[in-house]
Amino acid sequence: MAEAANELRDAEARFDQRIKRDERVEPKDWMPDGYRRTLIRQISQHAHSEVIGMQPEGSWITRAPSLKRKLILLAKVQDEGGHGLYLYSAAETLGASRDEMIDALQEGRAKYSSIFNYPALTWADIGAIGWLVDSAAIVNQIPLQRCSYGPYARAMVRICKEESFHQRQGYDIMLTLARGTAAQKAMAQDALDRWWWPTLMMFGPPDAESVHTSQSFAWKIKRHSNDELRQKFIDQAVPQAEVLGLAIPDPDLAWDEASGHYRIGPIDWDEFQRVVAGDGPCNRQRLAHHRRVREDGAWVREAVEAHAAKARARGARVGVEGAPDAAV
Amino acid sequence: MSLLEAVVGLGDDALVLGQRLSEWCGKSPWLEEDLAMANTALDFLGRARLLYGYAEALGGCDEDAYAFQRDARDFTNLLIYELPCADFASACARQFLVDAFDALHLERLSESADAELAGIAAKAHKEALYHHRRSVAWLVRLGDGTAESRCRMQKALADVWGYHAELFAPVEAEADLIAKGVLPDRAALRPQWLAAVTATLDEATLAPPGADGRIDGGRQGQHTEHLSPMLAEMQHLHRSHPGARW
């Protein structure tokens, strides 16, 4: 027993040294259970956010107001599904299966970003989501490109590139609306009014109350605090809103010369807690949709497995010609 | 029929199916399939834009006027493209029939005497070959999968089968363009199409649907009841803000 305990201590010490030297941890490397659990929680939550995030924007694909916008939005939502796939794969390298992760989501044991529990009510929301939500995601994710876990960091490099296109298309929608008819401008302002505060909440609770922070810093999973990242986002977004000619819905918003940052009014953290706990405007709707789609597709997945089993029994090639077999 | 009308009809085929396919985004049996459905939808929507762009160059209106400012009776797509999908099997059944058609039709259209149309068709034909490979794989998998999947595929095929004849039905107004080598003679493609479809049905252990019914009228603007609600959803925002830019 003592020998085993010593071995574990040595392994932990070697792991801590690697983290200190800024070396990447790879799937087959030894890692502490807590590190593995933290990453599975964070990466799967990130994957779920991408997939649930397809819903509010996806609902506007069939209603986009021009063919060009329809194509761009469809490609964007498709990218988000792709991000979900990379991230599920990254989490799978830690030993979690996609089915287990999806079970955890559907049973409410795993979270996704609270922002997607708000409804996309008008076309301007598609602009606001791209501009604000994707900007916030980029601010959050850029440091993750240097996360200590290799597969997550590498997934982030590709995701950040695509997110920056998404952000630009969102801002472009807002700019077009803001320079459009009075009704379009009002639509853009209304979307900003509704998405501003929930976007600020995306960075998580204030540093003083963040439960997962200190260990994640030590493991170099996290490199900046929630409040630092939130501030970075605010400092970017305020001048962008000025260019749009739209008003940020915060009477306390002010430029602070001394610190070189914008200061904002108080965030309604009670609202945040309510939405995270499941009582946001769309929590039930989002999960119900996810469950319904999974149930509706069950017969297809069973058929694919049955077909693959028949093909194997016949000694035929499986997963060579048809990509979906290979993907099962 | 003028070349312009022919091009708009082909554009409508692509737009209406692209819209139907885009409805699947976020609703497929797998995340991988969401991406594949979106890809296919993007191909059809992209094709619609090329065709409407050509129509505009021929003196027609712009792509958004074609897509958003016409009523159902003005659309001239073939009916099979506008059908809604009750389930994944019906999406697969329709896609299989039209991909098999596109693989043949677009190849001929890429030899059109009209160079612009030929160029658009050549690009679309490359996509169609890939779509066809994918839809054949799905038909075989679902046909020769479980008892439930076979039953659903068989029903889906029966439901859509009556609309396939229109893909090959001669439209009197097209005769002139066919004679000039601008449009292929669709009727002539049917034997090859039927042979390919039957071979895949056989591999999928599915029976060819019995009755060779025929429901048509799309090129004349006589649609199913399904097109108008689809357009209502697609067009409402655009039409709510006349003259606005997006």
Coordinates of C-alpha atoms in Angstrom, one line a residue:
Chain A
M1 CA 0.0 0.0 0.0
A2 CA 2.7 2.4 1.0
E3 CA 4.5 1.6 -2.3
A4 CA 1.4 2.3 -4.3
A5 CA 0.9 5.6 -2.5
N6 CA 4.5 6.6 -3.2
E7 CA 4.1 5.8 -6.9
L8 CA 1.0 7.9 -7.1
R9 CA 2.8 10.8 -5.4
D10 CA 5.7 10.5 -7.8
A11 CA 3.3 10.4 -10.8
E12 CA 1.5 13.5 -9.5
A13 CA 4.8 15.3 -8.9
R14 CA 6.0 14.5 -12.5
F15 CA 2.6 15.6 -13.9
D16 CA 2.8 18.9 -11.9
Q17 CA 6.4 19.5 -13.3
R18 CA 5.1 18.9 -16.9
I19 CA 2.4 21.5 -16.4
K20 CA 4.9 23.9 -14.9
R21 CA 7.1 23.5 -18.0
D22 CA 4.1 24.2 -20.2
E23 CA 4.2 20.8 -21.8
R24 CA 1.0 19.5 -23.4
V25 CA -0.7 16.5 -21.8
E26 CA -1.8 13.9 -24.4
P27 CA -4.5 11.2 -24.1
K28 CA -2.2 8.3 -23.3
D29 CA -0.2 10.2 -20.7
W30 CA -0.8 9.6 -17.0
M31 CA -3.0 12.3 -15.4
P32 CA -4.7 12.8 -12.1
D33 CA -8.3 11.7 -11.9
G34 CA -9.4 15.2 -11.0
Y35 CA -7.7 16.7 -14.0
R36 CA -9.5 14.1 -16.2
R37 CA -12.9 14.7 -14.6
T38 CA -12.5 18.5 -14.8
L39 CA -11.7 18.3 -18.5
I40 CA -14.5 15.9 -19.3
R41 CA -16.9 18.2 -17.5
Q42 CA -15.6 21.3 -19.3
I43 CA -15.2 19.8 -22.8
S44 CA -18.5 18.0 -22.8
Q45 CA -20.2 21.1 -21.5
H46 CA -18.6 23.0 -24.4
A47 CA -19.7 20.4 -26.9
H48 CA -23.3 20.4 -25.5
S49 CA -23.3 24.3 -25.8
E50 CA -22.4 24.0 -29.5
V51 CA -25.1 21.5 -30.2
I52 CA -27.9 23.2 -28.1
G53 CA -26.7 26.5 -29.6
M54 CA -27.8 25.1 -33.1
Q55 CA -31.4 25.4 -32.0
P56 CA -32.0 29.2 -31.6
E57 CA -30.2 30.0 -34.8
G58 CA -31.3 26.9 -36.6
S59 CA -34.9 28.0 -36.2
W60 CA -34.2 31.0 -38.5
I61 CA -32.6 29.1 -41.4
T62 CA -36.0 28.5 -43.1
R63 CA -37.0 32.1 -42.5
A64 CA -33.8 34.0 -43.4
P65 CA -34.7 37.1 -45.4
S66 CA -32.4 36.6 -48.4
L67 CA -30.8 33.7 -50.1
K68 CA -27.3 34.9 -49.2
R69 CA -28.2 35.2 -45.5
K70 CA -29.9 31.7 -45.6
L71 CA -26.7 30.1 -47.0
I72 CA -24.4 31.9 -44.5
L73 CA -26.6 31.0 -41.6
L74 CA -26.9 27.3 -42.7
A75 CA -23.2 27.1 -43.0
K76 CA -22.7 28.7 -39.6
V77 CA -25.1 26.3 -37.8
Q78 CA -23.4 23.5 -39.6
D79 CA -20.0 24.7 -38.3
E80 CA -21.5 24.7 -34.8
G81 CA -22.4 21.0 -35.2
G82 CA -18.9 20.4 -36.5
H83 CA -17.5 22.1 -33.3
G84 CA -19.7 19.8 -31.3
L85 CA -18.2 16.8 -33.1
Y86 CA -14.5 17.9 -32.5
L87 CA -15.3 18.5 -28.9
Y88 CA -17.1 15.3 -28.3
S89 CA -14.1 13.6 -29.9
A90 CA -11.7 15.5 -27.7
A91 CA -13.7 14.4 -24.6
E92 CA -13.7 10.8 -25.9
T93 CA -9.9 10.8 -25.7
L94 CA -10.3 11.1 -22.0
G95 CA -12.4 7.9 -21.8
A96 CA -16.0 9.4 -21.9
S97 CA -18.3 8.0 -24.5
R98 CA -20.5 10.3 -26.6
D99 CA -23.6 8.4 -25.5
E100 CA -22.7 8.8 -21.8
M101 CA -22.1 12.5 -22.3
I102 CA -25.5 12.9 -24.1
D103 CA -27.2 10.9 -21.4
A104 CA -25.7 13.3 -18.8
L105 CA -27.0 16.3 -20.8
Q106 CA -30.5 14.9 -21.2
E107 CA -30.7 13.9 -17.5
G108 CA -29.6 17.4 -16.5
R109 CA -26.3 16.2 -15.0
A110 CA -24.3 18.1 -17.6
K111 CA -24.8 21.8 -18.3
Y112 CA -24.5 23.9 -21.4
S113 CA -24.0 27.6 -21.8
S114 CA -26.9 29.4 -20.2
I115 CA -27.1 31.9 -23.1
F116 CA -28.9 29.3 -25.3
N117 CA -31.8 29.3 -22.8
Y118 CA -32.8 32.7 -24.2
P119 CA -35.1 32.8 -27.3
A120 CA -34.2 34.0 -30.8
L121 CA -37.3 36.1 -31.4
T122 CA -36.4 38.2 -34.5
W123 CA -34.0 38.1 -37.3
A124 CA -31.9 40.7 -35.5
D125 CA -31.3 38.1 -32.8
I126 CA -29.3 36.2 -35.4
G127 CA -27.1 39.3 -35.8
A128 CA -26.9 39.8 -32.0
I129 CA -26.0 36.2 -31.3
G130 CA -23.2 36.3 -33.9
W131 CA -21.9 39.6 -32.8
L132 CA -22.2 39.3 -29.0
V133 CA -22.4 35.6 -28.2
D134 CA -19.7 34.6 -30.7
S135 CA -17.5 37.5 -29.6
A136 CA -17.8 36.3 -26.0
A137 CA -17.1 32.7 -27.0
I138 CA -13.9 33.9 -28.8
V139 CA -12.7 35.9 -25.8
N140 CA -13.3 32.7 -23.7
Q141 CA -11.8 30.4 -26.2
I142 CA -8.6 32.1 -27.3
P143 CA -6.8 31.3 -24.1
L144 CA -8.0 27.7 -24.4
Q145 CA -5.8 27.3 -27.4
R146 CA -3.0 27.2 -24.9
C147 CA -4.8 24.8 -22.5
S148 CA -2.6 22.1 -21.1
Y149 CA -4.6 19.3 -22.6
G150 CA -3.5 18.8 -26.2
P151 CA -6.6 17.6 -28.0
Y152 CA -8.7 20.4 -26.4
A153 CA -6.2 23.0 -27.2
R154 CA -5.9 21.9 -30.8
A155 CA -9.7 21.7 -31.3
M156 CA -9.8 25.3 -30.0
V157 CA -7.4 26.5 -32.7
R158 CA -9.8 25.4 -35.5
I159 CA -12.9 26.5 -33.6
C160 CA -11.6 30.0 -32.9
K161 CA -10.9 30.5 -36.6
E162 CA -14.4 29.6 -37.6
E163 CA -15.9 31.6 -34.7
S164 CA -14.3 34.8 -36.0
F165 CA -16.1 34.3 -39.3
H166 CA -19.3 33.8 -37.3
Q167 CA -18.7 37.0 -35.3
R168 CA -18.2 39.0 -38.5
Q169 CA -21.3 37.7 -40.1
G170 CA -23.3 38.6 -37.0
Y171 CA -21.8 42.1 -36.9
D172 CA -22.5 42.5 -40.6
I173 CA -26.2 41.6 -40.0
M174 CA -26.4 44.2 -37.2
L175 CA -24.7 46.8 -39.4
T176 CA -27.1 46.2 -42.2
L177 CA -30.1 46.5 -39.9
A178 CA -28.7 49.5 -38.1
R179 CA -28.3 51.3 -41.4
G180 CA -31.6 50.0 -42.7
T181 CA -35.2 51.1 -42.3
A182 CA -36.5 52.5 -39.0
A183 CA -38.2 49.1 -38.3
Q184 CA -34.9 47.3 -39.0
K185 CA -32.9 49.6 -36.7
A186 CA -35.6 49.1 -33.9
M187 CA -35.2 45.4 -34.4
A188 CA -31.5 45.6 -34.0
Q189 CA -31.8 47.7 -30.8
D190 CA -34.3 45.4 -29.3
A191 CA -32.0 42.4 -29.9
L192 CA -29.1 44.2 -28.3
D193 CA -31.3 45.1 -25.3
R194 CA -32.2 41.5 -24.8
W195 CA -28.8 39.8 -25.5
W196 CA -26.4 42.2 -23.7
W197 CA -26.8 41.1 -20.1
P198 CA -27.1 37.4 -20.8
T199 CA -23.9 37.6 -22.9
L200 CA -22.1 39.2 -19.9
M201 CA -23.2 36.3 -17.8
M202 CA -21.6 33.8 -20.2
F203 CA -18.3 34.4 -18.6
G204 CA -19.6 32.9 -15.4
P205 CA -20.0 34.1 -11.8
P206 CA -17.7 36.9 -10.4
D207 CA -14.2 35.6 -9.5
A208 CA -15.0 35.7 -5.8
E209 CA -17.8 33.2 -6.2
S210 CA -16.3 30.9 -9.0
V211 CA -16.1 27.4 -7.6
H212 CA -14.0 25.7 -10.3
T213 CA -11.3 28.4 -10.7
S214 CA -8.3 27.8 -8.5
Q215 CA -7.5 24.2 -9.4
S216 CA -8.1 24.9 -13.1
F217 CA -5.6 27.7 -13.0
A218 CA -3.0 25.4 -11.4
W219 CA -3.6 22.8 -14.1
K220 CA -3.4 25.5 -16.8
I221 CA -6.8 24.5 -18.1
K222 CA -7.9 28.0 -17.3
R223 CA -5.6 31.0 -17.8
H224 CA -7.7 34.1 -17.1
S225 CA -10.4 34.8 -14.6
N226 CA -14.1 35.2 -15.4
D227 CA -14.0 38.9 -14.6
E228 CA -10.8 39.5 -16.6
L229 CA -12.4 37.9 -19.7
R230 CA -15.7 39.7 -19.2
Q231 CA -13.9 43.0 -19.0
K232 CA -12.0 42.2 -22.2
F233 CA -15.3 41.5 -24.0
I234 CA -16.9 44.7 -22.7
D235 CA -14.0 46.8 -23.8
Q236 CA -14.3 45.4 -27.3
A237 CA -18.1 45.5 -27.6
V238 CA -18.8 49.0 -26.4
P239 CA -17.0 50.8 -29.3
Q240 CA -18.6 48.3 -31.7
A241 CA -22.0 49.3 -30.5
E242 CA -21.1 53.0 -31.0
V243 CA -20.2 52.3 -34.6
L244 CA -23.6 50.6 -35.0
G245 CA -25.3 53.6 -33.5
L246 CA -27.0 51.4 -31.0
A247 CA -27.3 52.0 -27.2
I248 CA -26.0 49.5 -24.7
P249 CA -28.8 48.9 -22.2
D250 CA -26.9 50.0 -19.1
P251 CA -27.4 53.5 -17.6
D252 CA -24.3 53.0 -15.5
L253 CA -22.0 52.2 -18.4
A254 CA -19.0 54.7 -18.3
W255 CA -15.5 55.0 -19.5
D256 CA -13.0 54.9 -16.6
E257 CA -10.0 57.0 -17.6
A258 CA -7.9 55.8 -14.7
S259 CA -8.1 52.1 -15.4
G260 CA -8.5 52.4 -19.2
H261 CA -11.7 50.2 -19.0
Y262 CA -15.4 50.6 -19.4
R263 CA -17.3 50.2 -16.1
I264 CA -20.7 48.6 -16.1
G265 CA -23.7 48.5 -13.7
P266 CA -24.5 45.5 -11.6
I267 CA -25.2 42.2 -13.2
D268 CA -28.4 40.4 -12.1
W269 CA -26.8 37.2 -10.8
D270 CA -30.1 36.0 -9.4
E271 CA -31.3 35.7 -13.0
F272 CA -28.1 33.8 -14.0
Q273 CA -28.6 31.3 -11.1
R274 CA -32.3 30.8 -12.1
V275 CA -31.3 30.1 -15.7
V276 CA -28.5 27.8 -14.8
A277 CA -30.8 26.0 -12.4
G278 CA -33.2 25.3 -15.3
D279 CA -35.7 28.1 -15.1
G280 CA -34.7 30.2 -18.0
P281 CA -37.1 31.0 -20.8
C282 CA -36.1 28.1 -23.0
N283 CA -34.4 25.4 -20.8
R284 CA -37.3 23.0 -21.0
Q285 CA -37.8 23.6 -24.7
R286 CA -34.1 23.1 -25.6
L287 CA -33.8 19.8 -23.8
A288 CA -37.2 18.6 -25.0
H289 CA -36.1 19.2 -28.6
H290 CA -32.8 17.4 -28.0
R291 CA -34.6 14.4 -26.5
R292 CA -37.3 14.3 -29.3
V293 CA -34.6 14.3 -32.0
R294 CA -32.7 11.6 -30.3
E295 CA -35.9 9.5 -30.0
D296 CA -37.0 10.2 -33.5
G297 CA -33.6 9.0 -34.8
A298 CA -33.4 5.8 -32.7
W299 CA -34.9 3.6 -35.4
V300 CA -32.4 4.9 -37.9
R301 CA -29.4 4.2 -35.6
E302 CA -30.8 0.7 -34.9
A303 CA -31.1 0.1 -38.6
V304 CA -27.6 1.2 -39.3
E305 CA -26.3 -1.1 -36.6
A306 CA -28.4 -4.0 -37.9
H307 CA -27.2 -3.4 -41.5
A308 CA -23.6 -3.3 -40.4
A309 CA -24.0 -6.5 -38.5
K310 CA -25.5 -8.2 -41.5
A311 CA -22.7 -6.9 -43.7
R312 CA -20.1 -8.2 -41.3
A313 CA -21.8 -11.6 -41.1
R314 CA -21.7 -11.7 -44.9
G315 CA -18.0 -10.7 -44.8
A316 CA -18.7 -7.7 -46.8
R317 CA -16.8 -4.5 -46.6
V318 CA -18.2 -2.2 -43.8
G319 CA -17.6 1.4 -43.5
V320 CA -15.6 1.6 -46.7
E321 CA -18.2 2.9 -49.2
G322 CA -20.8 4.5 -46.9
A323 CA -19.4 7.1 -44.5
P324 CA -22.2 6.8 -41.9
D325 CA -21.3 3.2 -41.2
A326 CA -17.8 4.2 -40.4
A327 CA -19.1 7.0 -38.2
V328 CA -21.3 4.8 -36.0
Chain B
M1 CA -41.0 28.3 -73.2
S2 CA -38.2 30.8 -73.2
L3 CA -34.7 30.0 -72.0
L4 CA -35.4 32.3 -69.1
E5 CA -38.5 30.3 -68.0
A6 CA -36.5 27.1 -68.3
V7 CA -33.7 28.4 -66.2
V8 CA -36.1 29.7 -63.5
G9 CA -37.9 26.3 -63.4
L10 CA -34.5 24.6 -62.8
G11 CA -33.7 27.3 -60.2
D12 CA -37.1 26.6 -58.5
D13 CA -36.4 22.9 -58.4
A14 CA -33.1 23.6 -56.6
L15 CA -34.4 26.2 -54.2
V16 CA -37.5 24.3 -53.1
L17 CA -35.5 21.1 -52.3
G18 CA -32.7 23.2 -50.7
Q19 CA -35.3 24.7 -48.4
R20 CA -36.8 21.3 -47.5
L21 CA -33.3 19.9 -46.8
S22 CA -32.4 22.9 -44.6
E23 CA -35.4 22.0 -42.4
W24 CA -33.4 19.0 -41.2
C25 CA -30.6 21.0 -39.6
G26 CA -30.6 20.0 -36.0
K27 CA -33.2 17.3 -36.4
S28 CA -31.2 14.4 -37.9
P29 CA -30.6 11.0 -36.3
W30 CA -26.9 11.9 -35.8
L31 CA -24.8 15.1 -35.5
E32 CA -22.8 13.7 -38.5
E33 CA -26.1 13.5 -40.5
D34 CA -27.0 17.1 -39.5
L35 CA -23.8 18.2 -41.2
A36 CA -24.4 16.0 -44.2
M37 CA -28.0 17.3 -44.6
A38 CA -26.8 20.9 -44.3
N39 CA -24.1 20.2 -46.9
T40 CA -26.6 18.8 -49.3
A41 CA -29.0 21.7 -48.7
L42 CA -26.1 24.2 -49.3
D43 CA -25.4 22.5 -52.6
F44 CA -29.0 22.9 -53.8
L45 CA -29.3 26.4 -52.5
G46 CA -26.1 27.3 -54.1
R47 CA -27.3 25.8 -57.4
A48 CA -30.5 27.9 -57.1
R49 CA -28.5 31.1 -56.8
L50 CA -26.4 30.3 -59.8
L51 CA -29.6 29.6 -61.9
Y52 CA -31.4 32.7 -60.6
G53 CA -28.3 34.7 -61.3
Y54 CA -28.3 33.5 -64.9
A55 CA -32.0 34.2 -65.1
E56 CA -31.3 37.8 -64.0
A57 CA -28.6 38.1 -66.7
L58 CA -31.2 36.9 -69.2
G59 CA -33.4 39.8 -68.3
G60 CA -35.2 38.3 -65.3
C61 CA -35.3 39.7 -61.8
D62 CA -32.8 39.2 -59.0
E63 CA -32.5 36.0 -56.9
D64 CA -34.4 37.3 -53.9
A65 CA -37.3 38.5 -56.0
Y66 CA -37.5 35.0 -57.4
A67 CA -37.2 33.3 -54.0
F68 CA -39.2 35.7 -51.8
Q69 CA -41.6 37.7 -53.9
R70 CA -43.5 35.2 -55.9
D71 CA -46.6 33.2 -54.8
A72 CA -46.9 29.4 -55.1
R73 CA -48.7 29.6 -58.4
D74 CA -45.7 31.4 -59.9
F75 CA -43.2 28.7 -58.9
T76 CA -42.5 26.1 -61.6
N77 CA -40.6 23.5 -59.7
L78 CA -41.5 19.8 -60.3
L79 CA -43.7 18.6 -57.4
I80 CA -41.4 15.9 -56.0
Y81 CA -39.0 18.6 -54.8
E82 CA -41.6 20.4 -52.6
L83 CA -43.0 17.4 -50.7
P84 CA -42.5 17.6 -46.9
C85 CA -40.8 14.8 -45.1
A86 CA -42.8 12.8 -42.5
D87 CA -39.6 11.1 -41.2
F88 CA -36.0 10.4 -42.1
A89 CA -37.2 7.6 -44.4
S90 CA -39.3 9.9 -46.5
A91 CA -36.3 12.3 -46.8
C92 CA -34.1 9.4 -47.9
A93 CA -36.7 8.0 -50.4
R94 CA -37.2 11.4 -52.2
Q95 CA -33.5 12.2 -52.2
F96 CA -32.7 8.8 -53.6
L97 CA -35.1 9.2 -56.5
V98 CA -34.1 12.8 -57.4
D99 CA -30.3 12.1 -56.9
A100 CA -30.6 9.2 -59.4
F101 CA -32.4 11.6 -61.8
D102 CA -29.9 14.4 -61.3
A103 CA -27.0 12.2 -61.9
L104 CA -28.3 11.5 -65.4
H105 CA -30.1 14.8 -66.1
L106 CA -27.3 17.1 -65.1
E107 CA -24.8 15.2 -67.1
R108 CA -26.9 15.7 -70.2
L109 CA -27.6 19.3 -69.3
S110 CA -23.9 19.9 -68.9
E111 CA -23.7 19.2 -72.7
S112 CA -26.4 21.9 -73.4
A113 CA -26.0 24.1 -76.4
D114 CA -26.3 27.0 -74.0
A115 CA -22.8 27.4 -72.6
E116 CA -23.8 29.2 -69.3
L117 CA -26.4 26.5 -68.5
A118 CA -23.9 23.8 -69.4
G119 CA -21.4 25.3 -67.0
I120 CA -23.8 25.5 -64.1
A121 CA -24.9 21.9 -64.8
A122 CA -21.4 20.6 -64.9
K123 CA -20.7 22.0 -61.4
A124 CA -24.0 20.6 -60.1
H125 CA -23.4 17.2 -61.7
K126 CA -20.2 16.7 -59.6
E127 CA -22.3 17.4 -56.5
A128 CA -25.1 15.1 -57.7
L129 CA -22.8 12.1 -58.1
Y130 CA -21.7 12.5 -54.5
H131 CA -25.3 13.0 -53.3
H132 CA -26.4 9.9 -55.3
R133 CA -23.7 7.8 -53.7
R134 CA -24.8 8.9 -50.3
S135 CA -28.5 8.4 -50.9
V136 CA -27.9 4.9 -52.4
A137 CA -26.0 4.0 -49.2
W138 CA -28.9 5.2 -47.0
L139 CA -31.5 3.4 -49.1
V140 CA -29.5 0.1 -48.7
R141 CA -28.9 0.6 -45.0
L142 CA -32.5 1.4 -44.2
G143 CA -34.0 -1.1 -46.6
D144 CA -31.8 -3.9 -45.4
G145 CA -31.6 -2.8 -41.7
T146 CA -34.3 -3.7 -39.2
A147 CA -37.9 -4.8 -39.9
E148 CA -39.0 -1.3 -38.8
S149 CA -36.6 0.5 -41.1
R150 CA -37.6 -1.7 -44.1
C151 CA -41.3 -1.0 -43.4
R152 CA -40.7 2.8 -43.1
M153 CA -38.6 2.8 -46.3
Q154 CA -41.2 0.8 -48.2
K155 CA -44.0 3.1 -47.2
A156 CA -41.9 6.2 -47.9
L157 CA -41.1 5.0 -51.4
A158 CA -44.8 4.2 -52.0
D159 CA -45.7 7.8 -50.9
V160 CA -43.2 9.5 -53.2
W161 CA -43.4 7.1 -56.1
G162 CA -46.3 8.8 -57.8
Y163 CA -44.3 12.0 -58.2
H164 CA -41.3 10.4 -60.0
A165 CA -43.1 10.3 -63.4
E166 CA -43.1 14.1 -63.6
L167 CA -39.3 14.1 -63.7
F168 CA -39.6 12.5 -67.1
A169 CA -43.0 13.8 -68.3
P170 CA -42.6 15.8 -71.5
V171 CA -43.7 19.4 -71.1
E172 CA -45.0 20.7 -74.4
A173 CA -43.5 24.1 -74.0
E174 CA -40.0 22.5 -73.6
A175 CA -40.1 20.9 -77.0
D176 CA -38.5 23.8 -78.8
L177 CA -35.6 24.1 -76.3
I178 CA -35.1 20.3 -76.5
A179 CA -35.0 20.6 -80.3
K180 CA -32.3 23.3 -80.1
G181 CA -30.2 21.2 -77.8
V182 CA -30.6 23.6 -74.8
L183 CA -32.5 21.2 -72.6
P184 CA -32.1 17.4 -72.6
D185 CA -35.1 15.2 -73.4
R186 CA -36.0 14.2 -69.9
A187 CA -38.4 11.5 -71.2
A188 CA -35.5 9.7 -72.8
L189 CA -33.7 9.3 -69.5
R190 CA -36.3 7.2 -67.8
P191 CA -35.2 3.7 -68.9
Q192 CA -31.7 4.3 -67.6
W193 CA -33.0 5.9 -64.4
L194 CA -35.4 3.0 -63.8
A195 CA -32.7 0.4 -64.3
A196 CA -30.4 2.1 -61.8
V197 CA -33.2 2.6 -59.2
T198 CA -34.4 -0.9 -59.5
A199 CA -30.9 -2.3 -59.0
T200 CA -30.5 -0.3 -55.8
L201 CA -34.0 -1.3 -54.6
D202 CA -33.0 -4.9 -55.1
E203 CA -29.8 -4.4 -53.1
A204 CA -31.8 -2.8 -50.4
T205 CA -34.2 -5.8 -50.4
L206 CA -37.1 -3.4 -51.2
A207 CA -39.9 -4.1 -53.6
P208 CA -40.4 -1.6 -56.4
P209 CA -43.6 0.3 -55.7
G210 CA -46.4 -1.3 -57.7
A211 CA -48.7 1.3 -59.1
D212 CA -47.0 3.7 -61.6
G213 CA -49.2 6.6 -60.6
R214 CA -48.5 10.1 -62.0
I215 CA -49.1 13.4 -60.3
D216 CA -47.8 16.4 -62.1
G217 CA -48.3 20.1 -63.0
G218 CA -45.3 21.7 -61.3
R219 CA -43.9 23.3 -64.4
Q220 CA -47.3 24.8 -65.0
G221 CA -47.5 26.2 -61.5
Q222 CA -50.0 23.7 -60.3
H223 CA -48.6 22.5 -57.0
T224 CA -49.4 20.3 -54.0
E225 CA -51.0 21.9 -51.0
H226 CA -47.5 21.7 -49.3
L227 CA -45.8 24.4 -51.3
S228 CA -47.7 27.4 -50.1
P229 CA -47.2 26.9 -46.3
M230 CA -43.5 26.3 -47.0
L231 CA -43.3 29.6 -48.9
A232 CA -45.2 31.4 -46.2
E233 CA -42.6 30.4 -43.7
M234 CA -39.7 31.2 -46.0
Q235 CA -41.0 34.5 -47.3
H236 CA -42.8 36.1 -44.4
L237 CA -39.9 38.2 -43.0
H238 CA -38.7 39.4 -46.4
R239 CA -42.2 40.4 -47.4
S240 CA -42.9 42.1 -44.1
H241 CA -40.4 44.8 -44.9
P242 CA -40.9 45.8 -48.6
G243 CA -37.8 47.3 -50.1
A244 CA -35.6 46.6 -47.1
R245 CA -32.0 45.4 -47.6
W246 CA -30.7 42.5 -45.5

